[in-house]
PDB file of C-alpha atoms in Angstrom:
ATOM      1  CA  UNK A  29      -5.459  -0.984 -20.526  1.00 75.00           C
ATOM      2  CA  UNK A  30      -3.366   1.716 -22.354  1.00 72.00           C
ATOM      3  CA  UNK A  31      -6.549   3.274 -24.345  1.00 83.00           C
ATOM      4  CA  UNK A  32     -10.467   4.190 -23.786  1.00 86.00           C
ATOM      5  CA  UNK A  33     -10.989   1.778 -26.515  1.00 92.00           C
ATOM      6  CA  UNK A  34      -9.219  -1.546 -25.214  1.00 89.00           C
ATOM      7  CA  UNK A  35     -10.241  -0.637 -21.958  1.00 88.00           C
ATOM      8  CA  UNK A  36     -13.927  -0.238 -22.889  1.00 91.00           C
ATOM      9  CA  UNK A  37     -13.100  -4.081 -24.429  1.00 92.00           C
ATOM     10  CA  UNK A  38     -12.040  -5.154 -21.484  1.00 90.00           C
ATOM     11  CA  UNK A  39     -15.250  -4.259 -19.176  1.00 91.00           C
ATOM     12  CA  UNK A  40     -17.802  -5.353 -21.925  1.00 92.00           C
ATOM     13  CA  UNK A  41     -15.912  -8.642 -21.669  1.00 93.00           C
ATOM     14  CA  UNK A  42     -16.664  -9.026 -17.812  1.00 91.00           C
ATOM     15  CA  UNK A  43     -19.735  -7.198 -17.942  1.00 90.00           C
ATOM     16  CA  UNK A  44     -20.928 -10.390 -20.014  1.00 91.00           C
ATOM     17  CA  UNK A  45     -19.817 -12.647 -17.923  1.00 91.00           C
ATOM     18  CA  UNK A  46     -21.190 -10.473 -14.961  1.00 89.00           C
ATOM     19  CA  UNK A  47     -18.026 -10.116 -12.994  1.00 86.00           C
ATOM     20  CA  UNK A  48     -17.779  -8.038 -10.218  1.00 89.00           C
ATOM     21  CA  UNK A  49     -14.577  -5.669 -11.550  1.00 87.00           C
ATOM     22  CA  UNK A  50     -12.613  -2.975 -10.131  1.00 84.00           C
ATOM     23  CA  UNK A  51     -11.514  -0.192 -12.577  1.00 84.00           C
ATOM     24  CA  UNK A  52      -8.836   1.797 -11.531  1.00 81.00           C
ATOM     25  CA  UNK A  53      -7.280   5.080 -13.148  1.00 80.00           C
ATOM     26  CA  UNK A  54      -4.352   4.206 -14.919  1.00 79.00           C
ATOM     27  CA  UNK A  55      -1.606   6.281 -14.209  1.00 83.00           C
ATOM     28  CA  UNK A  56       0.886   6.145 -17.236  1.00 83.00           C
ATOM     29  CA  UNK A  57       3.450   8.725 -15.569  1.00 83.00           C
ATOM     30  CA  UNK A  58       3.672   6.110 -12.809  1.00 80.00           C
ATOM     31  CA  UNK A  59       6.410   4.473 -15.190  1.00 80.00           C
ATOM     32  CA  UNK A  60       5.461   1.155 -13.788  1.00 80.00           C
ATOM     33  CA  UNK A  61       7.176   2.216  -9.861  1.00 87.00           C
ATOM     34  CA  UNK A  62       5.309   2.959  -6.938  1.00 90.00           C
ATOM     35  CA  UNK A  63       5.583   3.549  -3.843  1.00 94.00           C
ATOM     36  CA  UNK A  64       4.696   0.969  -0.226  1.00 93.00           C
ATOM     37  CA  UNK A  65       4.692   2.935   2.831  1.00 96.00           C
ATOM     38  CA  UNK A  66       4.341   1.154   6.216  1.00 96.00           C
ATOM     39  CA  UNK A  67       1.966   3.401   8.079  1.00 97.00           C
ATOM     40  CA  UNK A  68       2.599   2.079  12.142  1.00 97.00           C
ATOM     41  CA  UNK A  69       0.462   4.229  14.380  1.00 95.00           C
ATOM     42  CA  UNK A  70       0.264   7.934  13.177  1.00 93.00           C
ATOM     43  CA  UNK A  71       3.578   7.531  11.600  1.00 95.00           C
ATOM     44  CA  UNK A  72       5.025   6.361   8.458  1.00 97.00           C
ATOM     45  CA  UNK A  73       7.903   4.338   9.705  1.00 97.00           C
ATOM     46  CA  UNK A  74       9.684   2.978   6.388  1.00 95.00           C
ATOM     47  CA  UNK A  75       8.930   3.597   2.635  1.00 95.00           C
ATOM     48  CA  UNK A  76      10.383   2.362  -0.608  1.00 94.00           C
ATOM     49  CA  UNK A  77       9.983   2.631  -4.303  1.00 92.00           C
ATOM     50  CA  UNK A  78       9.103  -0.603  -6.362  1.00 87.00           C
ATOM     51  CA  UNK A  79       9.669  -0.269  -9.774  1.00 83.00           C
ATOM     52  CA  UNK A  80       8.768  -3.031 -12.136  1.00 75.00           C
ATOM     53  CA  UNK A  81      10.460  -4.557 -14.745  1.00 71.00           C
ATOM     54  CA  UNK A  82      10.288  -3.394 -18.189  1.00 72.00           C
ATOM     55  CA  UNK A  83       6.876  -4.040 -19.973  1.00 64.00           C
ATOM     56  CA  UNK A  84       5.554  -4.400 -16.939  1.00 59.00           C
ATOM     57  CA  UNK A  85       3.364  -2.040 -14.847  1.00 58.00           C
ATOM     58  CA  UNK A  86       2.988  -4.285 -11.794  1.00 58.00           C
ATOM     59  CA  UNK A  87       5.755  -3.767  -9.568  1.00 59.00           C
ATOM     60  CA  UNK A  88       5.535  -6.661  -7.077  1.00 63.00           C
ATOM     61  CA  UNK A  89       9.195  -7.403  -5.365  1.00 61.00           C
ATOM     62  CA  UNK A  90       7.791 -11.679  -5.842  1.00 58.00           C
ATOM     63  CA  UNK A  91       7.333 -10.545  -9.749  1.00 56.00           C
ATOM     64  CA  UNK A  92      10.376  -9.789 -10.387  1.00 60.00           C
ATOM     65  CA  UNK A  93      10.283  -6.053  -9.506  1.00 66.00           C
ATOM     66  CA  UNK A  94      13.023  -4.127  -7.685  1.00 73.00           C
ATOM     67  CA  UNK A  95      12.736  -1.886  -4.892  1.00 76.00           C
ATOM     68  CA  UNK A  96      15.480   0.698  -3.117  1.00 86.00           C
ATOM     69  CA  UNK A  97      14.849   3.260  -0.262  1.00 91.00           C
ATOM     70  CA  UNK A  98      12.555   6.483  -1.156  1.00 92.00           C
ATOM     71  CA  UNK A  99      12.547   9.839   0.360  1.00 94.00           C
ATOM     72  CA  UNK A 100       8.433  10.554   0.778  1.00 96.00           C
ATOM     73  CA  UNK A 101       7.126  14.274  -0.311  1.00 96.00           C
ATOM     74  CA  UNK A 102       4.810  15.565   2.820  1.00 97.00           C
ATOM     75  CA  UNK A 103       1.941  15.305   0.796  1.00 97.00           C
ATOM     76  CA  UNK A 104       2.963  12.015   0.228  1.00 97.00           C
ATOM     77  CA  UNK A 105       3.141  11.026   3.149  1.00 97.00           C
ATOM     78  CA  UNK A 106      -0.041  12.357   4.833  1.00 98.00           C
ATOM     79  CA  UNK A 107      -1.764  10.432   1.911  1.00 98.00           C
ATOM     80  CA  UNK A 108      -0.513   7.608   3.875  1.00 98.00           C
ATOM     81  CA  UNK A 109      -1.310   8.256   7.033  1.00 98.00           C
ATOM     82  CA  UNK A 110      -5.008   9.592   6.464  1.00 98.00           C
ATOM     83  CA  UNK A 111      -5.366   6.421   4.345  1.00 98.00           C
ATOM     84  CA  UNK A 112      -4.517   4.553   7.350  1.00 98.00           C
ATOM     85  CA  UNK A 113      -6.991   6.300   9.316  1.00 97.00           C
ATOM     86  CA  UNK A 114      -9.744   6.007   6.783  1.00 97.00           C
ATOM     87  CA  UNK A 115      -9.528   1.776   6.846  1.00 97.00           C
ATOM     88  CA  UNK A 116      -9.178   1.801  11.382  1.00 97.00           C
ATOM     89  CA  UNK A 117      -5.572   0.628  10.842  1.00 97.00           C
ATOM     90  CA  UNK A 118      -2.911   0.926  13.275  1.00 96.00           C
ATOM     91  CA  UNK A 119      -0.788  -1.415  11.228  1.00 96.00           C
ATOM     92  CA  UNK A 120      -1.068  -1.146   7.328  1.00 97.00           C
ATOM     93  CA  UNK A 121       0.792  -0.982   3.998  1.00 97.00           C
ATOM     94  CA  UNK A 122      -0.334   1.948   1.562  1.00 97.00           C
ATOM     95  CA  UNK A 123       0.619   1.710  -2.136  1.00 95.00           C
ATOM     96  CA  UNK A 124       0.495   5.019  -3.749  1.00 95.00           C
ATOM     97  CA  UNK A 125       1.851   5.911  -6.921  1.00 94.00           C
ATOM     98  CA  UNK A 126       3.187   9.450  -7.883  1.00 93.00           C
ATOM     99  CA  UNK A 127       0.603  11.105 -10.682  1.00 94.00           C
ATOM    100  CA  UNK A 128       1.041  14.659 -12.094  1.00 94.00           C
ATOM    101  CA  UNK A 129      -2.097  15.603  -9.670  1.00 94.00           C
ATOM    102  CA  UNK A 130      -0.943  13.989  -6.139  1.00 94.00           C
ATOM    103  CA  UNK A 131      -0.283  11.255  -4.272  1.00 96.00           C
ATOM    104  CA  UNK A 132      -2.913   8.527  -5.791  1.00 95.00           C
ATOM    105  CA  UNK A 133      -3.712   5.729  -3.208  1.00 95.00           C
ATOM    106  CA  UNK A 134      -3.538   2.034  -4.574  1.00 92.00           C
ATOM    107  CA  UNK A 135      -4.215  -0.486  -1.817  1.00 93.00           C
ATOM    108  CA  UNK A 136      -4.023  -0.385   1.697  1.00 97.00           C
ATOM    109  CA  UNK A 137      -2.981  -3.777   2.740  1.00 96.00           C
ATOM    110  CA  UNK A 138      -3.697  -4.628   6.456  1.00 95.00           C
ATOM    111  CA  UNK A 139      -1.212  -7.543   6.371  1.00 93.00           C
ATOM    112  CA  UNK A 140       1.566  -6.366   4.890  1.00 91.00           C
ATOM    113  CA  UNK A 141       4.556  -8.292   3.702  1.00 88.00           C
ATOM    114  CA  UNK A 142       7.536  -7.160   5.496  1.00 90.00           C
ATOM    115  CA  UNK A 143      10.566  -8.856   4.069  1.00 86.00           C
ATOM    116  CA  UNK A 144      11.024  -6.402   0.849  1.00 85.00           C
ATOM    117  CA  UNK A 145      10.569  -3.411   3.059  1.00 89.00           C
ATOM    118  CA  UNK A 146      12.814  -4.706   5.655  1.00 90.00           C
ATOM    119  CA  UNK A 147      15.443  -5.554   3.327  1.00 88.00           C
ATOM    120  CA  UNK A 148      15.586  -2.543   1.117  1.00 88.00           C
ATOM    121  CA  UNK A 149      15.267  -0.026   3.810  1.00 90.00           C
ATOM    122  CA  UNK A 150      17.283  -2.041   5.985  1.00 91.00           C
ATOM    123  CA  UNK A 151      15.033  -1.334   8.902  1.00 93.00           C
ATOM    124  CA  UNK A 152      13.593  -3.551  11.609  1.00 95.00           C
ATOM    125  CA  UNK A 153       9.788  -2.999  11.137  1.00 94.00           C
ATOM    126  CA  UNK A 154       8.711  -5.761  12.961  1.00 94.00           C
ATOM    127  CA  UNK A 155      10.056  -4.328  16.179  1.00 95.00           C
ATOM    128  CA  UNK A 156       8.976  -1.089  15.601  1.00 95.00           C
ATOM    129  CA  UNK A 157       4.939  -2.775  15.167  1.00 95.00           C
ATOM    130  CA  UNK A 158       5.874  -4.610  18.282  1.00 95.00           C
ATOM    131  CA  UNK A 159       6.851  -1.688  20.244  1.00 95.00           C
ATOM    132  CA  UNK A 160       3.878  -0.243  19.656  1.00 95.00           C
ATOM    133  CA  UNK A 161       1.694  -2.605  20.186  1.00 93.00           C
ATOM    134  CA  UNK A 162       3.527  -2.970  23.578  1.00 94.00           C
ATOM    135  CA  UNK A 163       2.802   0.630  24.386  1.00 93.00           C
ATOM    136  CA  UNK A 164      -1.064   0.720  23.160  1.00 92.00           C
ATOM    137  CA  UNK A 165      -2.461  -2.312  24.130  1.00 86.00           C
ATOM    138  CA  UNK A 166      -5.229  -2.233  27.043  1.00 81.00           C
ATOM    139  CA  UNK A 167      -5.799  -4.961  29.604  1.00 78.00           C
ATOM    140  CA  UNK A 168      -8.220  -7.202  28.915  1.00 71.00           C
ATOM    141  CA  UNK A 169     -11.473  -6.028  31.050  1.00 59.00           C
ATOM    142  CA  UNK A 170     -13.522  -8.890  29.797  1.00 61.00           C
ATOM    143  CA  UNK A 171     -11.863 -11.383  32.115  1.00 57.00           C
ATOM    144  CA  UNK A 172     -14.085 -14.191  33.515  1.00 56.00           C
ATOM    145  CA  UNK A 173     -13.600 -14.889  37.391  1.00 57.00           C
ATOM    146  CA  UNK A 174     -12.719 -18.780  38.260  1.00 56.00           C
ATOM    147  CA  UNK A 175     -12.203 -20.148  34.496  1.00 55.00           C
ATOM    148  CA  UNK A 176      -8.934 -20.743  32.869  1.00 51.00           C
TER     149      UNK A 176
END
């Protein structure tokens, strides 16, 4: 919602039908862009900028948004990284978008899509997940003796 008043509209509405809601703080110097960082260990290995189109504040890539290659401000990106952290992901997307005060955290998506990431930044993420799983994973020590 774009005002107190059509917001307040909005939550009486699902208030009466006693819908669980989430309320989030709309950010209108977000322009309708933000930003999905993939967060692979303690790193940030690939970010972009998704911008929606016009009249439009979500900026999904599947509706109809755009997306190009974005340089992160530190700040930025230890959002992303803490944010990781704070869920017990190793593997994660974080949408932020860019307010006037900070960094403001979106969703943290533990399945993340990576076809738009991959194909804006041009980067092979899914190697770069595999690699590390391939140099963090423990052996099983729960094996059972004579069953297979």
């Amino acid at each position: 919602a774009e005002t107190k008043k059509a917001a307040e509209s909005v939550i009486e509405a699902f208030m009466g039908l006693k819908a669980n809601i989430l309320i989030q703080e709309y950010i209108k110097e977000a322009g309708g862009a933000d930003i999905r960082c993939l967060v692979v260990g303690d790193k940030v290995v690939a970010a972009m900028k998704r911008q929606a189109q016009p009249g439009e504040f979500r900026s999904n890539l599947h509706r109809g948004g755009t997306a190009e290659v974005i340089k992160l401000s530190p700040e930025e990106r230890l959002t992303a990284i803490r944010s990781a952290k704070a869920m017990g992901l190793n593997v994660c997307g974080v949408d932020m978008l860019r307010a006037n005060h900070g960094p403001v955290v979106m969703e943290v998506n533990s399945s993340p899509g990576l076809e738009g990431v991959e194909a804006a930044t041009g980067l092979d993420i899914a190697s770069k997940i595999i690699e590390y799983i391939e140099k963090n994973a423990k052996p099983n020590a729960t094996k059972t003796k004579g069953k297979g």
